[in-house]
CSV table of C-alpha atoms in Angstrom, one decimal:
chain,number,residue,atom,x,y,z
A,757,MET,CA,208.7,-50.5,88.5
A,758,ALA,CA,210.3,-49.3,91.7
A,759,ALA,CA,212.7,-46.4,91.9
A,760,ASN,CA,216.3,-47.5,91.1
A,761,TYR,CA,219.8,-46.3,90.3
A,762,ARG,CA,222.5,-48.0,88.3
A,763,GLN,CA,226.2,-47.3,87.7
A,764,SER,CA,228.3,-49.3,85.3
A,765,LEU,CA,232.0,-48.8,85.0
A,766,ILE,CA,235.3,-50.3,84.0
A,767,PHE,CA,237.5,-51.3,86.9
A,768,ASN,CA,241.2,-51.8,86.7
A,769,SER,CA,241.2,-55.0,88.7
A,770,SER,CA,241.0,-58.8,88.3
A,771,MET,CA,237.8,-60.8,88.8
A,772,ASN,CA,239.4,-62.6,91.7
A,773,GLN,CA,240.2,-59.4,93.6
A,774,LEU,CA,236.6,-58.3,93.4
A,775,ILE,CA,235.2,-61.7,94.2
A,776,TYR,CA,237.4,-61.9,97.3
A,777,LEU,CA,236.2,-58.4,98.3
A,778,PHE,CA,232.5,-59.2,98.0
A,779,ARG,CA,232.8,-62.5,99.8
A,780,ASN,CA,234.5,-60.8,102.8
A,781,PRO,CA,231.9,-60.4,105.6
A,782,HIS,CA,233.4,-57.0,106.4
A,783,PHE,CA,232.1,-55.7,103.0
A,784,ALA,CA,228.4,-56.3,103.8
A,785,GLY,CA,228.8,-55.5,107.5
A,786,SER,CA,230.4,-52.1,107.0
A,787,LEU,CA,227.8,-51.0,104.5
A,788,ASN,CA,224.8,-52.3,106.5
A,789,LEU,CA,224.0,-54.8,103.8
A,790,LYS,CA,222.7,-58.3,104.3
A,791,TYR,CA,224.3,-60.9,102.0
A,792,ILE,CA,221.6,-62.8,99.9
A,793,SER,CA,223.4,-64.8,97.1
A,794,GLU,CA,226.3,-65.4,94.8
A,795,GLU,CA,225.9,-66.7,91.3
A,796,PHE,CA,228.4,-67.4,88.5
A,797,ILE,CA,226.9,-66.4,85.1
A,798,ASN,CA,228.2,-65.9,81.6
A,799,GLY,CA,231.9,-65.9,82.7
A,800,GLY,CA,231.2,-63.4,85.4
A,801,ALA,CA,229.6,-63.3,88.8
A,802,ARG,CA,226.5,-61.7,90.4
A,803,TYR,CA,226.1,-60.8,94.1
A,804,ARG,CA,222.8,-59.8,95.7
A,805,PHE,CA,222.4,-57.9,99.0
A,806,ASN,CA,219.6,-56.2,100.9
A,807,HIS,CA,219.9,-52.8,102.6
A,808,GLY,CA,217.5,-52.9,105.5
A,809,ILE,CA,214.6,-50.7,106.4
A,810,SER,CA,215.4,-47.4,108.1
A,811,PHE,CA,213.8,-44.1,109.0
A,812,SER,CA,214.4,-42.8,105.5
A,813,SER,CA,213.8,-45.9,103.5
A,814,TRP,CA,211.8,-49.1,103.1
A,815,GLY,CA,215.0,-50.9,102.0
A,816,GLU,CA,216.9,-51.5,98.8
A,817,GLU,CA,217.9,-54.6,96.9
A,818,LEU,CA,221.4,-54.3,95.6
A,819,THR,CA,222.7,-56.3,92.7
A,820,ILE,CA,226.4,-56.2,91.8
A,821,THR,CA,227.5,-57.9,88.5
A,822,ILE,CA,231.1,-58.3,87.5
A,823,MET,CA,232.2,-59.4,84.0
A,824,PRO,CA,235.7,-59.7,82.7
A,825,VAL,CA,236.8,-57.3,80.0
A,826,SER,CA,240.4,-58.4,80.0
A,827,ASN,CA,242.9,-60.0,82.4
A,828,GLN,CA,243.1,-56.8,84.5
A,829,GLN,CA,239.9,-55.1,83.7
A,830,VAL,CA,236.4,-55.9,84.9
A,831,ASN,CA,233.0,-54.3,84.1
A,832,LEU,CA,231.4,-53.6,87.4
A,833,ASP,CA,227.6,-53.0,87.3
A,834,VAL,CA,226.0,-51.8,90.6
A,835,TYR,CA,222.2,-51.7,90.6
A,836,SER,CA,220.1,-50.6,93.5
A,837,GLU,CA,216.3,-50.8,93.5
A,838,CYS,CA,213.7,-50.0,96.2
A,839,ALA,CA,212.5,-53.2,97.9
A,840,MET,CA,208.9,-52.0,97.8
A,841,PRO,CA,207.7,-52.3,94.1
A,842,THR,CA,205.3,-49.5,94.4
A,843,GLN,CA,207.9,-47.0,95.7
A,844,ILE,CA,208.5,-44.6,92.8
A,845,ILE,CA,210.5,-42.0,94.7
A,846,ASP,CA,213.5,-42.9,96.7
A,847,TRP,CA,214.9,-39.4,97.7
A,848,GLY,CA,218.4,-40.4,96.5
A,849,LYS,CA,218.7,-43.5,98.7
A,850,ASN,CA,219.5,-45.8,95.8
A,851,LYS,CA,222.2,-43.5,94.5
A,852,GLU,CA,223.6,-43.2,98.0
A,853,VAL,CA,223.8,-47.0,98.4
A,854,VAL,CA,225.6,-47.4,94.9
A,855,ASP,CA,228.0,-44.6,95.8
A,856,ASN,CA,228.8,-46.2,99.1
A,857,VAL,CA,229.6,-49.5,97.4
A,858,ILE,CA,231.9,-47.8,94.9
A,859,ASN,CA,233.6,-45.7,97.6
A,860,TYR,CA,234.2,-48.9,99.7
A,861,ILE,CA,235.8,-50.6,96.7
A,862,CYS,CA,238.0,-47.6,96.0
A,863,TYR,CA,239.2,-47.4,99.6
A,864,ASN,CA,239.8,-51.1,100.1
A,865,MET,CA,241.6,-51.6,96.8
A,866,ASN,CA,243.9,-48.7,97.6
A,867,TYR,CA,242.5,-46.4,94.9
A,868,GLY,CA,241.8,-43.6,97.4
A,869,ASN,CA,238.5,-41.9,98.0
A,870,SER,CA,237.9,-40.7,94.5
A,871,TYR,CA,236.5,-42.2,91.3
A,872,ASN,CA,239.7,-41.2,89.4
A,873,PHE,CA,241.0,-44.8,89.3
A,874,TYR,CA,238.4,-46.2,86.9
A,875,GLN,CA,237.9,-45.5,83.2
A,876,THR,CA,234.5,-45.1,81.7
A,877,ASN,CA,234.6,-46.0,78.1
A,878,GLN,CA,231.7,-44.7,76.0
A,879,SER,CA,232.2,-47.4,73.4
A,880,TYR,CA,231.7,-50.0,76.2
A,881,ASN,CA,228.4,-48.6,77.3
A,882,THR,CA,226.7,-51.8,78.6
A,883,CYS,CA,225.0,-53.0,81.7
A,884,PHE,CA,223.6,-56.4,82.8
A,885,CYS,CA,220.1,-57.8,83.5
A,886,THR,CA,219.6,-58.1,87.2
A,887,ASN,CA,217.5,-61.3,86.7
A,888,CYS,CA,219.7,-63.4,84.3
A,889,GLY,CA,223.0,-61.5,83.8
A,890,GLU,CA,222.6,-61.0,80.1
A,891,ARG,CA,224.6,-58.1,78.7
A,892,LEU,CA,222.4,-55.2,77.7
A,893,THR,CA,222.8,-51.8,76.1
A,894,ASN,CA,221.7,-48.8,78.0
A,895,GLU,CA,218.9,-48.4,75.5
A,896,SER,CA,217.4,-51.8,76.3
A,897,ALA,CA,213.9,-51.5,77.9
A,898,PHE,CA,213.6,-55.3,78.3
A,899,CYS,CA,216.1,-58.2,78.6
A,900,PRO,CA,216.3,-60.1,75.3
A,901,LYS,CA,217.0,-63.4,77.1
A,902,CYS,CA,214.5,-63.4,80.0
A,903,GLY,CA,212.2,-60.5,79.1
A,904,LYS,CA,212.5,-58.6,82.5
A,905,LYS,CA,211.8,-54.9,82.3
A,906,GLN,CA,215.0,-52.9,82.8
């Protein structure tokens, strides 16, 4: 399994606000991402992007999954994995890509440049399968629906 980094958090926003943000070409362009796909799954949405090859990286594959928690709360799961499956060390590049996505969302939704706007809730400690979108617990090693290693 390639090196990866995931951050899952509760966002005080509606699904439509985030969908609009991810569909905006400025989102991918300003973060040096290439848009791959959009899927609607299990009442939520999943977006896939590529972060290209650079001097410090062979590239990352970014998956953003949004699932509604309530009318004005969304679970945002941002997952970055090295594009080369044999790459087991990423020197912090996956974390940097995830942090850049979250900072972009904060800035463009007028939350400022800090993570103070969102609430992490320990009782809502879930993430989503990057293959099929099934809700997982952080302890899940494999997806119960499709079997992909997490």
